[in-house]
mmCIF file of C-alpha atoms in Angstrom:
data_model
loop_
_atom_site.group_PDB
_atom_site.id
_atom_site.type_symbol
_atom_site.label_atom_id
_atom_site.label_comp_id
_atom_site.label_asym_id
_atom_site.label_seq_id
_atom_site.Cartn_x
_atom_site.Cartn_y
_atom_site.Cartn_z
ATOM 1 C CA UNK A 1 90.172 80.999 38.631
ATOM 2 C CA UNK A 2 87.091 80.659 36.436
ATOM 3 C CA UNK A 3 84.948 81.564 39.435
ATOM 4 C CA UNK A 4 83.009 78.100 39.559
ATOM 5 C CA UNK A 5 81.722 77.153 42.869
ATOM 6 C CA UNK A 6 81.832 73.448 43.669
ATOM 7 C CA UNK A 7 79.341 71.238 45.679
ATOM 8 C CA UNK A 8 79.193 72.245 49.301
ATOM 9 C CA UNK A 9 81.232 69.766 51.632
ATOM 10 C CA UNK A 10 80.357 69.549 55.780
ATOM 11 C CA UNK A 11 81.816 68.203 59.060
ATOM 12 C CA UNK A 12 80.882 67.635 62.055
ATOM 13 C CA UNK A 13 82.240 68.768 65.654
ATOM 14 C CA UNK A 14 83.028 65.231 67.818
ATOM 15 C CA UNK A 15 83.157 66.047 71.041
ATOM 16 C CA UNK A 16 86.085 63.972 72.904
ATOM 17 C CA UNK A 17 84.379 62.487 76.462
ATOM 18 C CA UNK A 18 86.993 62.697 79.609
ATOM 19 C CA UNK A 19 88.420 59.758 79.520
ATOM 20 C CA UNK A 20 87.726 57.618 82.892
ATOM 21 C CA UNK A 21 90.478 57.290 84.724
ATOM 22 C CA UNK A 22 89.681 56.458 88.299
ATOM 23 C CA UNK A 23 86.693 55.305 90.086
ATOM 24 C CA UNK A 24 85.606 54.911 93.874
ATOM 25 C CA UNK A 25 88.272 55.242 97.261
ATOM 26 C CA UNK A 26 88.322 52.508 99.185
ATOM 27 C CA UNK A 27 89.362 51.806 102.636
ATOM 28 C CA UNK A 28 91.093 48.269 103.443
ATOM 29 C CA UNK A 29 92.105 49.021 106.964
ATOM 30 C CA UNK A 30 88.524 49.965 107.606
ATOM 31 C CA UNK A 31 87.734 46.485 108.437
ATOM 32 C CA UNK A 32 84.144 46.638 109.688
ATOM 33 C CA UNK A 33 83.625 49.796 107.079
ATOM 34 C CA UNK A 34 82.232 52.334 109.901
ATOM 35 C CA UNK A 35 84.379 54.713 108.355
ATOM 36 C CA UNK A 36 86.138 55.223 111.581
ATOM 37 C CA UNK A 37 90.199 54.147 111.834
ATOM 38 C CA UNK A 38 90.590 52.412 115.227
ATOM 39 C CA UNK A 39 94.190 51.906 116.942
ATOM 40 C CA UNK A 40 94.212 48.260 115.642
ATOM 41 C CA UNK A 41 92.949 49.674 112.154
ATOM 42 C CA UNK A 42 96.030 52.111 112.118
ATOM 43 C CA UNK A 43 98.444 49.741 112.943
ATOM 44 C CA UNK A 44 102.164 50.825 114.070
ATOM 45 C CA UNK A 45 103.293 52.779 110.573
ATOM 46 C CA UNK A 46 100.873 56.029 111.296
ATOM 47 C CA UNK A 47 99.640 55.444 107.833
ATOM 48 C CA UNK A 48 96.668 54.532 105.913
ATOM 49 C CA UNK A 49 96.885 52.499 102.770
ATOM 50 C CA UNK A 50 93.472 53.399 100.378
ATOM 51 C CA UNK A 51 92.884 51.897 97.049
ATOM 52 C CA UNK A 52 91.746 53.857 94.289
ATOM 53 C CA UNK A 53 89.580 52.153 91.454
ATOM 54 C CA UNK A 54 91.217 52.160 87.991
ATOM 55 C CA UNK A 55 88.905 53.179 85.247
ATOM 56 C CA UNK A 56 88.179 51.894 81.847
ATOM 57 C CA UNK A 57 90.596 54.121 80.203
ATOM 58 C CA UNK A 58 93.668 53.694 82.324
ATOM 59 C CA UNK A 59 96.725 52.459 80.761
ATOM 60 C CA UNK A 60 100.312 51.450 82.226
ATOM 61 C CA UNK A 61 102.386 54.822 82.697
ATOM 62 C CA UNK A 62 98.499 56.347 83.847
ATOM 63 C CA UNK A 63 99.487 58.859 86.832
ATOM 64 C CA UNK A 64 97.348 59.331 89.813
ATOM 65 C CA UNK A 65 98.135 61.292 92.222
ATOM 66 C CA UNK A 66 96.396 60.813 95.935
ATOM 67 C CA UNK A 67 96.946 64.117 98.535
ATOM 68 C CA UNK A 68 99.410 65.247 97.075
ATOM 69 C CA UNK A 69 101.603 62.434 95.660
ATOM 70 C CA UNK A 70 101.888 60.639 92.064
ATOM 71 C CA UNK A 71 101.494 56.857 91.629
ATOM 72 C CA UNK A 72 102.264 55.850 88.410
ATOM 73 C CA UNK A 73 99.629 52.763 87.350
ATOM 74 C CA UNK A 74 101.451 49.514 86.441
ATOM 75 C CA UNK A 75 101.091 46.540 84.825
ATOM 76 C CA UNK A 76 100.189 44.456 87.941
ATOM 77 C CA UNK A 77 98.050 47.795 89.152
ATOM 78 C CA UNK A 78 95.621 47.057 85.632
ATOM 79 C CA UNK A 79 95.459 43.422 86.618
ATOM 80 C CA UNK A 80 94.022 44.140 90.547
ATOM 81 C CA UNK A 81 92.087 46.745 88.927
ATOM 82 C CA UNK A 82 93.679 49.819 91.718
ATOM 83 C CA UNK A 83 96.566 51.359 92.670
ATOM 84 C CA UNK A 84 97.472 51.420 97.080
ATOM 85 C CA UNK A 85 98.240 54.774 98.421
ATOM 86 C CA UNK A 86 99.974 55.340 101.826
ATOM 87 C CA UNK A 87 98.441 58.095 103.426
ATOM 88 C CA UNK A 88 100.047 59.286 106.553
ATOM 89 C CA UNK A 89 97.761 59.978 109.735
ATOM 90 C CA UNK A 90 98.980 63.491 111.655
ATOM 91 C CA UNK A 91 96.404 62.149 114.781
ATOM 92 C CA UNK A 92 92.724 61.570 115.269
ATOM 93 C CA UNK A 93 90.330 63.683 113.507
ATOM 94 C CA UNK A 94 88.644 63.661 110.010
ATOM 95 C CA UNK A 95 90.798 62.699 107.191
ATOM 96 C CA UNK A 96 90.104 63.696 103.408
ATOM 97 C CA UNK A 97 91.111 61.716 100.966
ATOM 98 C CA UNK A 98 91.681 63.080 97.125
ATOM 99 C CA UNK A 99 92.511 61.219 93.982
ATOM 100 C CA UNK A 100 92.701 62.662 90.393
ATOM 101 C CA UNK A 101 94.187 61.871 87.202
ATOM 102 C CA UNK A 102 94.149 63.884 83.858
ATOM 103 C CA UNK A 103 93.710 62.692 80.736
ATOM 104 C CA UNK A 104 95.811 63.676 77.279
ATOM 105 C CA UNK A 105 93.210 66.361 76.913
ATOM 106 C CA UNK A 106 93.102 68.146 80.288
ATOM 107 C CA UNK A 107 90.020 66.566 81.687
ATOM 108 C CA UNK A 108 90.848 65.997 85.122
ATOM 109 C CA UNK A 109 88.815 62.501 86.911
ATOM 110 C CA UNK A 110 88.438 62.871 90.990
ATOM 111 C CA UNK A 111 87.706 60.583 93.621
ATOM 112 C CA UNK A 112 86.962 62.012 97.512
ATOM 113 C CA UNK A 113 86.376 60.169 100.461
ATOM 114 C CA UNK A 114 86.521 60.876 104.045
ATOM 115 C CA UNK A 115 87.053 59.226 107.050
ATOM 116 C CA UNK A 116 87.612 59.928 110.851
ATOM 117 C CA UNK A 117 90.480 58.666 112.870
ATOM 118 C CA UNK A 118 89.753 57.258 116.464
ATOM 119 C CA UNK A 119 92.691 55.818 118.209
ATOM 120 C CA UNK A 120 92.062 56.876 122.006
ATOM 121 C CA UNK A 121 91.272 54.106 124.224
ATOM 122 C CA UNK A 122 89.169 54.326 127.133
ATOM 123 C CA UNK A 123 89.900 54.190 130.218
ATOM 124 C CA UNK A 124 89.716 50.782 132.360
ATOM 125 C CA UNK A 125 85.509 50.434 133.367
ATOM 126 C CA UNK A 126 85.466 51.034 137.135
ATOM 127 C CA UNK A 127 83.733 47.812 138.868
ATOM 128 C CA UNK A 128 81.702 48.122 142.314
ATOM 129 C CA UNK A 129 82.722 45.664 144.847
ATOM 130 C CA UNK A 130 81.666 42.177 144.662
ATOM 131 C CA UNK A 131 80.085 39.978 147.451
ATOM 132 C CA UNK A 132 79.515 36.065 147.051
ATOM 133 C CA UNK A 133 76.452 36.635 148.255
ATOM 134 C CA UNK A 134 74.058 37.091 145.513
ATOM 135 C CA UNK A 135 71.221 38.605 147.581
ATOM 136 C CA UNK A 136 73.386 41.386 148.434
ATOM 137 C CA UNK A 137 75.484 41.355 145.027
ATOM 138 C CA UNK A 138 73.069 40.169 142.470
ATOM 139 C CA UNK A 139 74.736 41.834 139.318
ATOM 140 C CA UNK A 140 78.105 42.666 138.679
ATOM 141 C CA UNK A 141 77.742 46.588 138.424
ATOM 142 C CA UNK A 142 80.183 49.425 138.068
ATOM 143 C CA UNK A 143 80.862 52.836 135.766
ATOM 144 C CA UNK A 144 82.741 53.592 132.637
ATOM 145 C CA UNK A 145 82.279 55.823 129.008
ATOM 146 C CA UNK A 146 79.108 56.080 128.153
ATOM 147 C CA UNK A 147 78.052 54.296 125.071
ATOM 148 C CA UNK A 148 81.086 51.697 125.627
ATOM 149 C CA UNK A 149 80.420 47.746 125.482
ATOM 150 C CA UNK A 150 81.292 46.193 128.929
ATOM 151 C CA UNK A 151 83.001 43.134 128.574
ATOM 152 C CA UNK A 152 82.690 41.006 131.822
ATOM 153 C CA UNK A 153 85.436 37.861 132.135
ATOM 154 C CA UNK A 154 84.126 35.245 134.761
ATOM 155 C CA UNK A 155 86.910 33.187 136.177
ATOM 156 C CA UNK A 156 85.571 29.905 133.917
ATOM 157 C CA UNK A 157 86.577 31.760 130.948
ATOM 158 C CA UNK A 158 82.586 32.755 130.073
ATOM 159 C CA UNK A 159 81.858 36.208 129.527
ATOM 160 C CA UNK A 160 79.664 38.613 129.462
ATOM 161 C CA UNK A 161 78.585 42.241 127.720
ATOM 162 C CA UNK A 162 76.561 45.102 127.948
ATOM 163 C CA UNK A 163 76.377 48.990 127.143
ATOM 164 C CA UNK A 164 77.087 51.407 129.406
ATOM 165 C CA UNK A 165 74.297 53.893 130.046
ATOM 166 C CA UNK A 166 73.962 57.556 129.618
ATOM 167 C CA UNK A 167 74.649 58.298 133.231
ATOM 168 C CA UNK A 168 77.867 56.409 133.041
ATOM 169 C CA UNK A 169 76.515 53.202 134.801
ATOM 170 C CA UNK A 170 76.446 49.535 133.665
ATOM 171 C CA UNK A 171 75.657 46.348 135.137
ATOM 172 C CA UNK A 172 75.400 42.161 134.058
ATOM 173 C CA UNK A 173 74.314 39.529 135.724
ATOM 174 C CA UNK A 174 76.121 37.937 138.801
ATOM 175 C CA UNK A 175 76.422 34.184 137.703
ATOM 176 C CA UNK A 176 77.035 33.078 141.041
ATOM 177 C CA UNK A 177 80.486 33.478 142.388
ATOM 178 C CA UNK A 178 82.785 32.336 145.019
ATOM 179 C CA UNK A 179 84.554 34.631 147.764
ATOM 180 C CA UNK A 180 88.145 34.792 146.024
ATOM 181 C CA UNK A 181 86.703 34.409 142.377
ATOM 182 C CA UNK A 182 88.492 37.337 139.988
ATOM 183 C CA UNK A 183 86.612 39.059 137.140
ATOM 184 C CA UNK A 184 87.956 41.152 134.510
ATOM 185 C CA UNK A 185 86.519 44.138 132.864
ATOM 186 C CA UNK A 186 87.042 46.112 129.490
ATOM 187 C CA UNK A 187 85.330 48.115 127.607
ATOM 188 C CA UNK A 188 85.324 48.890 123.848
ATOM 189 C CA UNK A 189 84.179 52.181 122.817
ATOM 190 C CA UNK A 190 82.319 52.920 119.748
ATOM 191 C CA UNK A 191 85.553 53.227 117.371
ATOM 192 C CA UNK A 192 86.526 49.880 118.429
ATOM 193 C CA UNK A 193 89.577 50.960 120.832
ATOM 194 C CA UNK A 194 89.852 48.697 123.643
ATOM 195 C CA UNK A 195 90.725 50.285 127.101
ATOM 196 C CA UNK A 196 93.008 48.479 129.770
ATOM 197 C CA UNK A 197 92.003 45.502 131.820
ATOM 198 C CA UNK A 198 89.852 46.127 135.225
ATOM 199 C CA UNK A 199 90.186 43.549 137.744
ATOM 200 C CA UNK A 200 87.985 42.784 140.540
ATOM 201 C CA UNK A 201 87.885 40.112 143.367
ATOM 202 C CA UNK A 202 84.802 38.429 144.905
ATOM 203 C CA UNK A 203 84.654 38.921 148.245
ATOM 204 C CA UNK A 204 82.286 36.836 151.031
ATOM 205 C CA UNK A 205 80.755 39.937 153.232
ATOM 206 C CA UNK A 206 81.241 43.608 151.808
ATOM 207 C CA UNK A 207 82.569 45.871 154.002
#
């Protein structure tokens, strides 16, 4: 009231970091991490379970929610250090994955990751007749999707592989079979689908 002004008094502005929530998508299923989801990858459910990293600041009661759908973090989720989420799989193509979580202050923490879904098998590798006679059969030779590995059965149980070319052509070696011998064929396309099993038998003169 007297008008006296006291000492001046300051404060400073903290500024409250987003709090880290969630780290990296990762991919289980993917087992040889191509990124690619094979048949065998995808399994029978038509879903894909991902695991999103839990970050410093997550707590139990923490909600993530992955494409859509909330997962609330739990006890045992802090211990493995990420939460699973089931995502479904319409049919081959790319799939994108999204994670976020917000903290008590609106900051929101994202994870993406993307991955393609493969689940088409070839078809069955075509094989060219066989002869017993290795001067007129000396490789085991037929057709099939290019960039596919060729895997070649002998009737011991042995085996052998190759690529098939650009022009839709592969060939191994014949090993030295008998008139009557049976080899099987497959072939494994980039994805890792397998195709259905090719048969062929040896035969002693080709037609």
């Amino acid at each position: 009231p007297a008008g006296n002004v006291s000492p001046e008094a300051t404060g400073t502005v903290v500024a409250v970091l987003p709090a880290d929530l969630i780290g990296a998508i990762t991919v289980p299923e993917d087992v040889n991490g191509d990124g690619i989801i094979n048949a065998a990858e995808l399994g029978t459910d038509g879903t894909v379970n991902v695991q999103v990293a839990l970050g410093t600041d997550a707590v139990d009661g923490t909600v993530v929610n992955v494409n859509g759908t909330n997962y609330t973090v739990t006890a045992a989720d802090l211990t493995n250090g990420f939460i699973t989420a089931a995502i479904p799989v319409a049919g081959d193509g790319s799939l994108n994955i999204h994670a976020e979580a917000v903290d008590a202050q609106g900051n929101v923490d994202a994870a993406d990751a993307i991955l393609s879904v493969d689940t088409a098998a070839p078809n069955a590798p075509l094989l060219d007749p066989i002869s017993a006679d290795e001067g007129v059969s000396p490789d085991i030779s037929g057709t099939g999707e290019a960039g596919a590995t060729i895997t070649v059965t002998y009737p011991d149980g042995s085996s052998a592989t190759t690529t098939v070319g650009a022009d839709g052509t592969w060939s191994v070696t014949n090993p030295g079979l008998n008139a009557g011998d049976v080899v099987t064929a497959t072939a494994t396309d980039p994805a890792g689908n397998v195709s259905p099993e090719a048969t062929g038998t040896v035969v002693a003169v080709l037609p």
